[in-house]
XYZ file of C-alpha atoms in Angstrom:
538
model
C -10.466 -25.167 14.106
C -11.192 -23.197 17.642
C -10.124 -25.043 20.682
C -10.208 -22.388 23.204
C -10.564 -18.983 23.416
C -9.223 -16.482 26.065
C -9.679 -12.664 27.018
C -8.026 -10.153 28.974
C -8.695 -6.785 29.588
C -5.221 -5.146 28.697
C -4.924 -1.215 29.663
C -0.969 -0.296 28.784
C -0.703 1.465 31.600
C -0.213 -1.435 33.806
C 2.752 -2.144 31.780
C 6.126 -0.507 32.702
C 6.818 2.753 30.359
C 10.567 1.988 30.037
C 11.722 4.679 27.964
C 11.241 7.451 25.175
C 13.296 7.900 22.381
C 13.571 10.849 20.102
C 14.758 12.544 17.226
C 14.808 16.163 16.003
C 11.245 16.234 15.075
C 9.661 12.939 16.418
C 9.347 11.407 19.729
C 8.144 8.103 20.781
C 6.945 6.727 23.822
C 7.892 2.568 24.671
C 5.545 0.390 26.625
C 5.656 -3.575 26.470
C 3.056 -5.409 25.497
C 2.818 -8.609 26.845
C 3.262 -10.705 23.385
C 4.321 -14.723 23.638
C 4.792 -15.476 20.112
C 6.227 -14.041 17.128
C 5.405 -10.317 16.820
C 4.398 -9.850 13.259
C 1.298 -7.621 12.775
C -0.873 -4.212 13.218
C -3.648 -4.668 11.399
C -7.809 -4.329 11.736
C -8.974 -8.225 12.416
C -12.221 -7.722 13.762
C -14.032 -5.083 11.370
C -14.075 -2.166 14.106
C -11.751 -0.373 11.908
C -9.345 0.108 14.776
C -5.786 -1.631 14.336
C -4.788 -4.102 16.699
C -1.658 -6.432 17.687
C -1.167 -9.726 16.168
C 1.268 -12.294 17.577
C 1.240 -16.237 16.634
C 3.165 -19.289 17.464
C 2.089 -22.483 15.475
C -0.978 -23.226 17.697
C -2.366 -20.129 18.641
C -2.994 -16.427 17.399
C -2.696 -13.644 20.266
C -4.723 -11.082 19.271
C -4.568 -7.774 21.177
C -8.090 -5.842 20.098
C -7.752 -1.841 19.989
C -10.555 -0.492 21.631
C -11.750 3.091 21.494
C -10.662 4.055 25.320
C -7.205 3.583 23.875
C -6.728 -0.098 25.993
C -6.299 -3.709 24.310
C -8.616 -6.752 24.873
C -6.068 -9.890 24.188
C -7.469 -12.624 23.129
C -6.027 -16.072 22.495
C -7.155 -18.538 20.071
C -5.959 -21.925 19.753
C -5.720 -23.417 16.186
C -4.458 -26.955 15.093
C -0.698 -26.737 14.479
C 0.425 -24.834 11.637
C 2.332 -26.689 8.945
C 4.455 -23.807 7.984
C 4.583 -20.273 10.890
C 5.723 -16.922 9.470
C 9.418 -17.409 10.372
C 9.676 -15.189 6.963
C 6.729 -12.734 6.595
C 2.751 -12.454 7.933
C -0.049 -11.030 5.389
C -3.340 -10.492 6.717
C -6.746 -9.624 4.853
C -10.524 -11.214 4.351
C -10.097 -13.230 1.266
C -13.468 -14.700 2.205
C -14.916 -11.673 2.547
C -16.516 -12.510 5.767
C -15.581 -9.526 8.095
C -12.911 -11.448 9.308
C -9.092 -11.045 8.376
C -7.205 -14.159 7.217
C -3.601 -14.244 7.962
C -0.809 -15.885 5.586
C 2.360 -17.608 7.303
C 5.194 -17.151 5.003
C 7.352 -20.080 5.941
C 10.979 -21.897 4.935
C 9.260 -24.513 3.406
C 5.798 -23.521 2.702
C 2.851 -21.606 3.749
C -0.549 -21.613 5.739
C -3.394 -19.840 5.399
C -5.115 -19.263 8.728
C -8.537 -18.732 7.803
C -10.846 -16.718 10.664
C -14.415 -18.255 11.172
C -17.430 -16.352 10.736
C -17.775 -15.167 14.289
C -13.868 -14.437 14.720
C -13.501 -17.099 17.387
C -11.534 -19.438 15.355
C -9.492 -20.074 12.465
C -9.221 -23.071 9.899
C -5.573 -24.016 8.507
C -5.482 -24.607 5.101
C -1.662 -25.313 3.856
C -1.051 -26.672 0.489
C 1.061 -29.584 -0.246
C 3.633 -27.191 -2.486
C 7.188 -26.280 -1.061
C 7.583 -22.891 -1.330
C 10.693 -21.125 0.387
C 9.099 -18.285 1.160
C 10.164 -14.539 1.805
C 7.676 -11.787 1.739
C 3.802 -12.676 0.888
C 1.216 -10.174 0.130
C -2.433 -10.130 -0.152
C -3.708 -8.641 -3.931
C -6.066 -8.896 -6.696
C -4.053 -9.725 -9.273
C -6.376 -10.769 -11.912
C -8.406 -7.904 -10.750
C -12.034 -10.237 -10.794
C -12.959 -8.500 -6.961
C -11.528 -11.391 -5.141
C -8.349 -11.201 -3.248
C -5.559 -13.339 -4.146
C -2.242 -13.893 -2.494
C 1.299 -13.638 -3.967
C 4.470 -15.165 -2.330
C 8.070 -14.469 -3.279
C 9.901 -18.226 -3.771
C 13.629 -17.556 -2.516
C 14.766 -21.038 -4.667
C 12.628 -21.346 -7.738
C 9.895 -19.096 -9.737
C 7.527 -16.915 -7.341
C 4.089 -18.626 -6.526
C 0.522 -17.035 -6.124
C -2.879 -18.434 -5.192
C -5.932 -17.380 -6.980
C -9.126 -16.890 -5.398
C -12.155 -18.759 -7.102
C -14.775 -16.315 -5.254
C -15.849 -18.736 -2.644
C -12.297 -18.332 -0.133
C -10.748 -21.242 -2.288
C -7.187 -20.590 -3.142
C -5.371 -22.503 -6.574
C -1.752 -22.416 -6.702
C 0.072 -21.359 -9.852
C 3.795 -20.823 -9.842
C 5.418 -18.681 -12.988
C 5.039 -15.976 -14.553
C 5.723 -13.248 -12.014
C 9.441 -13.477 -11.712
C 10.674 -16.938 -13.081
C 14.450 -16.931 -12.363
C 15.327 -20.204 -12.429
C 17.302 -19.906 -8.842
C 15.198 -17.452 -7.233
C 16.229 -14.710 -5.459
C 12.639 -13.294 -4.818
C 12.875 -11.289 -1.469
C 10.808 -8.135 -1.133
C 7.582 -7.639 -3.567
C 5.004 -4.811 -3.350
C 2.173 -4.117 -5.286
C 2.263 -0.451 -6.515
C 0.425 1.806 -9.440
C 3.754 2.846 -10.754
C 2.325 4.574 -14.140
C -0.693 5.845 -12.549
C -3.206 3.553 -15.068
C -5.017 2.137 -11.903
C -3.888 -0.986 -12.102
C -1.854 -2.752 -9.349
C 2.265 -3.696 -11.042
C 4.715 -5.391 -9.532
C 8.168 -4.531 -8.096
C 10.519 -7.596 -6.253
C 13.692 -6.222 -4.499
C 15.994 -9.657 -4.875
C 19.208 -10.378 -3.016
C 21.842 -13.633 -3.079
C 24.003 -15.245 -5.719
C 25.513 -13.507 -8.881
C 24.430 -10.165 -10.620
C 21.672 -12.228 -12.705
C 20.089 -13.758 -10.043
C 19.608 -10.934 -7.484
C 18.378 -7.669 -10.375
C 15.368 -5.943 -9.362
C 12.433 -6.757 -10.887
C 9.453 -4.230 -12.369
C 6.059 -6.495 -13.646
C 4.061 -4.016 -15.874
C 0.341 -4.981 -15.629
C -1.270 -5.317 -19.125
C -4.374 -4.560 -17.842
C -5.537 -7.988 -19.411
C -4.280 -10.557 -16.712
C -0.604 -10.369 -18.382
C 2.357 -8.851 -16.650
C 5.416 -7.544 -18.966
C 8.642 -7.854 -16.789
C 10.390 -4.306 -17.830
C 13.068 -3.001 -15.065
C 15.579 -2.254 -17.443
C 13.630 -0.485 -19.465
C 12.439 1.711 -16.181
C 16.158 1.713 -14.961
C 15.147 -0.175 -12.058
C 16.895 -2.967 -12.669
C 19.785 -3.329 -10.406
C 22.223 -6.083 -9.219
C 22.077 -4.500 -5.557
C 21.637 -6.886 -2.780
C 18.602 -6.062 -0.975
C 15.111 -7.010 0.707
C 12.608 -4.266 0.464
C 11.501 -1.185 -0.831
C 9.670 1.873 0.010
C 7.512 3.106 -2.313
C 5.419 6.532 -2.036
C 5.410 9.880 -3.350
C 8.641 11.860 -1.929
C 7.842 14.749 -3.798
C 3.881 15.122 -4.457
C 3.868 15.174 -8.147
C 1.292 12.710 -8.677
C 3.678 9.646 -8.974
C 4.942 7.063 -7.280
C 8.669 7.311 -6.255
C 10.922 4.572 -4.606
C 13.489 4.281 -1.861
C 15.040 0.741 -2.069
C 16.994 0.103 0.755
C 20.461 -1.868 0.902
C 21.370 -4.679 3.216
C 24.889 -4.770 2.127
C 26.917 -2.077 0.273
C 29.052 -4.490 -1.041
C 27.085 -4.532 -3.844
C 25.784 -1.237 -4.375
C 24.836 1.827 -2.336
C 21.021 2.682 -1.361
C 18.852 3.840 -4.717
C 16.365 6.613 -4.374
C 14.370 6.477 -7.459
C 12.364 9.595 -9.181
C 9.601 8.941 -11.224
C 10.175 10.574 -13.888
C 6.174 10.333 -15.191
C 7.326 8.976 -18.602
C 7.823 4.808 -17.472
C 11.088 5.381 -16.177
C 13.306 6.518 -13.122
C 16.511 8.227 -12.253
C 18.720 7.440 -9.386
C 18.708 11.100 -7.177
C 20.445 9.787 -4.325
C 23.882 12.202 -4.577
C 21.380 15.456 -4.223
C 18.966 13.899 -1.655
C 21.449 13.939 1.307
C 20.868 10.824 1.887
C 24.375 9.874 0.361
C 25.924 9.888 4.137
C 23.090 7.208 5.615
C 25.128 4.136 5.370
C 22.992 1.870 7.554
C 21.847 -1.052 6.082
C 19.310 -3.878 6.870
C 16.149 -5.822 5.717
C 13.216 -3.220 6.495
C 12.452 -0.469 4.554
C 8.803 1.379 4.216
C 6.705 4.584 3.893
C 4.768 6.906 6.295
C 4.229 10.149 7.295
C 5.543 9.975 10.990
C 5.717 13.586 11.604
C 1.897 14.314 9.660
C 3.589 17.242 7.702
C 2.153 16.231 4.476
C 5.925 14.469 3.148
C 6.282 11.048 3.048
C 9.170 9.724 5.017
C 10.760 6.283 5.287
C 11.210 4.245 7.702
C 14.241 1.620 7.392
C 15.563 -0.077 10.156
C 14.380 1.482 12.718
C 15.910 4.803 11.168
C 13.412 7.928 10.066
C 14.461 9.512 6.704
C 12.091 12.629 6.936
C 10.952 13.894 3.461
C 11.421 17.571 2.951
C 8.621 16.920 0.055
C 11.205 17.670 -3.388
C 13.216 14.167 -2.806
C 15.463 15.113 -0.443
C 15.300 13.946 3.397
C 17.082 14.263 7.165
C 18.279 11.300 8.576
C 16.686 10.622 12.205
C 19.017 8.377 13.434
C 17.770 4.751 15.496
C 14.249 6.821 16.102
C 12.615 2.964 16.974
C 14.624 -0.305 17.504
C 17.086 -1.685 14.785
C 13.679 -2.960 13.155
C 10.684 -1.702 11.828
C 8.372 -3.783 13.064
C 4.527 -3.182 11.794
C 3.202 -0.123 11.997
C -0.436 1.396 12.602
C -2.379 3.597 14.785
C -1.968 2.087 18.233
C -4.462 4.705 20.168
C -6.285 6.247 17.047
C -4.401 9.744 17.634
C -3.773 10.202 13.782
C -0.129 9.514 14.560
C 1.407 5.785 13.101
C 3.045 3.972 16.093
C 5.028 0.900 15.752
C 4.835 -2.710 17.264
C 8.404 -4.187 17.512
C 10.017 -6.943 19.735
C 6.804 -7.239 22.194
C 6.709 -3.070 22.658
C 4.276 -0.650 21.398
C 6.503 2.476 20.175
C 3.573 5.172 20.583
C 4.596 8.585 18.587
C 3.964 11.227 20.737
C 2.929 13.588 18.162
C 2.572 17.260 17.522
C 0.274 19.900 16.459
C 0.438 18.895 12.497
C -3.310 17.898 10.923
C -4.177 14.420 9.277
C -6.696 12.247 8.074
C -7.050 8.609 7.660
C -8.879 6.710 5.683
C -10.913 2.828 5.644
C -11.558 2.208 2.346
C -14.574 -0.491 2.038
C -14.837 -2.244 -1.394
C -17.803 -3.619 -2.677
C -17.482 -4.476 -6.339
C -13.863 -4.270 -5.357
C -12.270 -6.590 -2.819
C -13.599 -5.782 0.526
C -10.569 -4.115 2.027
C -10.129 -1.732 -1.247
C -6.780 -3.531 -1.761
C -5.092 -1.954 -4.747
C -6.927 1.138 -4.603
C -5.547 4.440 -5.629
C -6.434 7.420 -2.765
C -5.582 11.104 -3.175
C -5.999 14.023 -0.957
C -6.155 17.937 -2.280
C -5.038 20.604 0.099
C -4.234 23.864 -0.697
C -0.386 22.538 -0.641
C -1.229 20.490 -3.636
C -2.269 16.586 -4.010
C -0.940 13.083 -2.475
C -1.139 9.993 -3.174
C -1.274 6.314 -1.718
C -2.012 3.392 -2.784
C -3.740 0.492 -0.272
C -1.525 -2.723 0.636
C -0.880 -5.591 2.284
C 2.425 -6.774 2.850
C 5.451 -3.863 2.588
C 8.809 -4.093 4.391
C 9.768 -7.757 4.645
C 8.603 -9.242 7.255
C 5.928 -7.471 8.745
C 2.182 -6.748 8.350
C 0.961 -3.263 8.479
C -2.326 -1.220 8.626
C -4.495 -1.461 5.895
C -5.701 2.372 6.804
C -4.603 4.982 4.704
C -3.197 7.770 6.493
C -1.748 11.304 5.252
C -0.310 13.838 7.420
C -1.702 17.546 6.126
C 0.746 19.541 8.200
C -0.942 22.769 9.011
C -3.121 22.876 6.303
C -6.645 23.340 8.071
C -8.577 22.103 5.133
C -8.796 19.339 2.639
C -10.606 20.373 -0.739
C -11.358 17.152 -2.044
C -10.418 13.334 -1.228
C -10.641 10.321 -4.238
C -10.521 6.649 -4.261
C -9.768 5.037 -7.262
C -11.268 1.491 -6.908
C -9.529 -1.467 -8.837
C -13.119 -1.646 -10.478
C -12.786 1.602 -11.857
C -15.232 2.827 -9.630
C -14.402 6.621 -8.545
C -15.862 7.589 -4.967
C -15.337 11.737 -4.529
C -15.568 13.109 -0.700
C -15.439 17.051 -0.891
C -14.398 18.690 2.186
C -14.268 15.774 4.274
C -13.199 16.613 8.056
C -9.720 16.466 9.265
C -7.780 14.679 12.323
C -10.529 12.414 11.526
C -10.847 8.831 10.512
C -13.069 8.181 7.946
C -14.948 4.925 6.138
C -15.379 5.144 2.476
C -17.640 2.756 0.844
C -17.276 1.974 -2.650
C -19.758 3.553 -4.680
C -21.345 5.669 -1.935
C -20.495 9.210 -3.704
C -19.597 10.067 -6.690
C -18.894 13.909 -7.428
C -16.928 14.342 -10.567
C -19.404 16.471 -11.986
C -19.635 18.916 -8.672
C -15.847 20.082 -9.834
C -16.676 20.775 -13.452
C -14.666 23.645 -14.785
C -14.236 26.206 -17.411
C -10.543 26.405 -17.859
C -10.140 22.681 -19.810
C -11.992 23.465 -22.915
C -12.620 20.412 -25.512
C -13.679 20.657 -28.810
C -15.478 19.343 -31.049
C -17.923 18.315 -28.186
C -20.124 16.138 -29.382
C -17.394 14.494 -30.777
C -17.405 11.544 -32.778
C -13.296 10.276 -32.382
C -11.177 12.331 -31.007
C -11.387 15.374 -28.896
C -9.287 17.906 -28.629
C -8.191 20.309 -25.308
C -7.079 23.189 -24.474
C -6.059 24.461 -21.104
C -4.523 27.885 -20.331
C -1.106 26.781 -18.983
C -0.718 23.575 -21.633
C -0.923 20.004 -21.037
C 2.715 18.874 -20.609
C 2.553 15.559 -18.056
C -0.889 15.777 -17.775
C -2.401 12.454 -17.106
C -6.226 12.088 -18.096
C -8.982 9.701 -16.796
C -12.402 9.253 -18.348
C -16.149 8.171 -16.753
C -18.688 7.253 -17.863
C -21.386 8.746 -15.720
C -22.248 5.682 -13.066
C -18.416 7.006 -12.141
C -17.041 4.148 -13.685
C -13.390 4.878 -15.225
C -13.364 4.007 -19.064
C -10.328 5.134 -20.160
C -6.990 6.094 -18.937
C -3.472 7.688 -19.041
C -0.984 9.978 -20.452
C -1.506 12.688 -22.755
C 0.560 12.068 -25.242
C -0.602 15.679 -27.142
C -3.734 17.845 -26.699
C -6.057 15.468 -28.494
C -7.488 12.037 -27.215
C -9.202 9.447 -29.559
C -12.297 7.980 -27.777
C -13.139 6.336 -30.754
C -13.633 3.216 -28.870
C -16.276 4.694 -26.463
C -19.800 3.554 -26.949
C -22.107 6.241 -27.578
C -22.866 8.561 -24.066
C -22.078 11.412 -21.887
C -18.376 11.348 -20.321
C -16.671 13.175 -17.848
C -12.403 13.889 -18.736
C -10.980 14.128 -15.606
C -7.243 16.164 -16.274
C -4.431 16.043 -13.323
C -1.347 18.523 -14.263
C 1.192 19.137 -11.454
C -1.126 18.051 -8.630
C -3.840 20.348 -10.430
C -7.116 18.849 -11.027
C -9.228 20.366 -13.950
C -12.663 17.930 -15.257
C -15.141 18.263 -17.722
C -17.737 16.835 -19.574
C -18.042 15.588 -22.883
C -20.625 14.079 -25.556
C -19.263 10.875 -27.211
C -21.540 10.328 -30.499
């Protein structure tokens, strides 16, 4: 509950710049912030869509509000002591969908939710009785119902989660989503790693023998199951280590994954290429990256440099994407850590927060856009959502979380450098309804808001070239496209926009045998190309 609030007008200015650091392509500025508890978070907690600075200490959340002049409002609030702080990890995100974010303190021996009022002057504690050792804790919808759950990793016993009934009540369950007996849970994210629009699991594990600590993959069944399968993706490894980075390092529609080493005593850094068929090779002898021999905790994605290829961040180190899997090493660019990262003066640029200093990137002449994705049917931050940009360099992709890295919490905001591409053809969100919102031409080195449902333009991008016959069909419908269909993946909608079906093309044919009488749209993506078209089902 609130005890007392308190504001200050914060312009960073006042604050001593004490130095720049810089690599061969990036350059950041340091200014101190003047934090008191334990720096964990950039994230949006008021609903202005700006990110701001979170700090806590177990009876009061610092908040340092980003406001559009490019200064900070802080503002403490005082909350009843926490049973369990975030010694491990912070999540943030309105699980009461109130306009509010929540925040989730990942502790040694349990966890608290810290649940923000309806005004955003206070917060309720709500801890649960259960001892959970925790490590990293993220904020999902894992039973995919439009209400945001939250998953912890258990370092000791079987992960837990908490399931949301709707109404901001969380119910523990524990099992199910990594259940080694021991543990060993360390680093999970929630990724679309085959591209079916629904949100799988990966844990990075560390500690004890080679059982205990192999890297775990949890397919989503798409019916509320999960289907542990990292060796049959290749991704299981023995390696000890606390995060990964997953994005697309070389734009080809998929989701690729760094997964960073804190020891080498146990194996050597993985770089891991989707291969777009459920599994992954290990491309880390050709990716140059086979000299980068510093290891630690924190490892995630960005584009720091806005030249449309993902780069990762780990420990405080830049590995710049070249865009085909291979990167330059930017050597202690930030601090040791990674901190949280965000947009810290809403340049189109991702700063960092780390140690009580704002690490402002100083930027350069490369376009961008960012994105707020607002869910409606879906939870209300768009959590799990799929979002893809098309430029005339080809397509990206991201997917919206909370909770990457290890400890930290980062933006929510979807951001994609565009380099100096001066246009963006078309932008799509991929709701975890199965909603599809379509933005053509939106404006770049702009933020934008996306609300689910609020456009839906499939049919404005119908084309010629995908040809599918017999149309009306009654089972299965064959295509034809000019350059073939190998690694195509296909989506179809009904036409509120909602996806129906969804996948790979196994051949040139499709059986939608199962659809209910109705017009369709088949959207086709091929090697970032996008082809749709419609279709009778009788």
């Amino acid at each position: 509950m609130k005890k007392s609030i308190l504001l200050l007008c914060v312009f960073l200015t006042t604050y001593s710049f004490g130095q720049q650091r810089a690599g061969g392509d990036l350059s950041f500025t340091i200014s101190s912030i003047g934090t008191s508890g334990t720096d964990r978070a950039v994230v949006d907690m008021n609903g202005d869509y700006l990110d701001d600075v979170v700090s806590v200490t177990s009876t009061n959340v610092q908040i340092f509000y980003q406001q559009e002049d490019g200064s900070f409002v802080e503002t403490n609030i005082t909350t009843t002591p926490a049973d369990y702080n975030p010694s491990w990890s912070l999540a943030a995100a309105d699980y009461d969908r109130n306009g509010y974010t929540d925040l989730l303190y990942g502790g040694g021996s349990g966890v608290t939710f810290m649940r923000a009022n309806n005004d955003g002057t206070g917060f309720t504690e709500v801890s649960g009785p259960e001892f959970v050792f925790s490590q990293r804790s993220n904020f999902v919808d894992i039973n995919n119902d439009g209400h945001l759950d939250a998953f912890v990793c258990h370092d000791v016993e079987p992960n837990v989660y908490y399931l949301n009934d709707g109404d901001g009540n969380l119910t523990h369950f524990q099992g199910g989503l990594g259940d080694f007996p021991s543990g060993g849970n360390y680093g999970s994210v929630w990724i679309d790693y085959d591209n079916d629009r629904d949100m799988d699991l990966f844990i990075a594990k560390c500690g004890g023998g080679p059982d205990r600590r192999d890297n775990e993959l949890h397919n989503n069944n798409g019916d509320g199951t999960f289907s542990e399968i990292g060796a049959a993706t290749n991704l299981e490894d023995s390696m000890q280590t606390w995060s990964s980075a997953w994005g697309d390092y070389d734009n080809d529609g998929d989701m690729d994954i760094w997964i960073g080493a804190s020891t080498t005593t146990d194996g050597f850094h993985r770089l891991m290429q989707n291969n777009g068929d459920g599994t992954f090779t290990d491309v880390i002898e050709s990716s140059g990256l086979m000299g980068f021999s510093a290891t630690g905790i924190e490892n995630c994605p960005g584009d720091f440099n806005n030249d449309g290829n993902l780069d990762v961040l780990s420990n405080g180190n830049i590995l710049l994407g070249n865009g085909d899997m291979t990167f330059t090493v930017e050597s202690n660019v930030l601090s040791s850590s990674n901190g949280a990262v965000g947009d810290l003066n809403n340049d189109g640029f991702l700063d960092a927060f780390i140690g009580g200093s704002i690490y402002y990137n100083v930027g350069n002449s490369n376009n961008w856009i960012a994105i707020n994705t607002v869910g409606v049917e879906s939870n209300i931050h768009g959590i799990g959502a799929r979002v893809e940009i098309e430029t005339d360099s080809g397509v990206q992709i991201r997917d919206v979380r909370s909770g990457e890295g290890f400890r930290f919490m980062s933006t929510m905001r979807t951001h994609f450098g565009i380099g100096a591409d001066t246009s963006i053809d078309r932008l799509t969100i991929y709701w975890p309804s199965g909603a599809v919102d379509e933005v053509s031409n939106p404006n770049i080195n702009e933020v934008i808001t996306v609300e689910e449902g609020s456009t839906f333009g499939l049919e404005d991008f119908l084309t010629e070239t995908l040809i599918l016959y017999p149309n009306p069909t009654q089972d299965l419908l064959n295509l034809d496209m000019p350059n073939g269909l190998d690694n195509a993946i296909y989506s179809v909608f009904d036409i509120q926009g909602r996806r129906v079906m969804n996948g790979s093309l196994e051949n040139q044919q499709l059986n939608v045998s199962a659809l209910t009488a109705g017009n369709y749209i088949l959207r086709v993506m091929q090697d970032g190309n996008i082809q749709t078209q419609r279709f009778i089902k009788k």
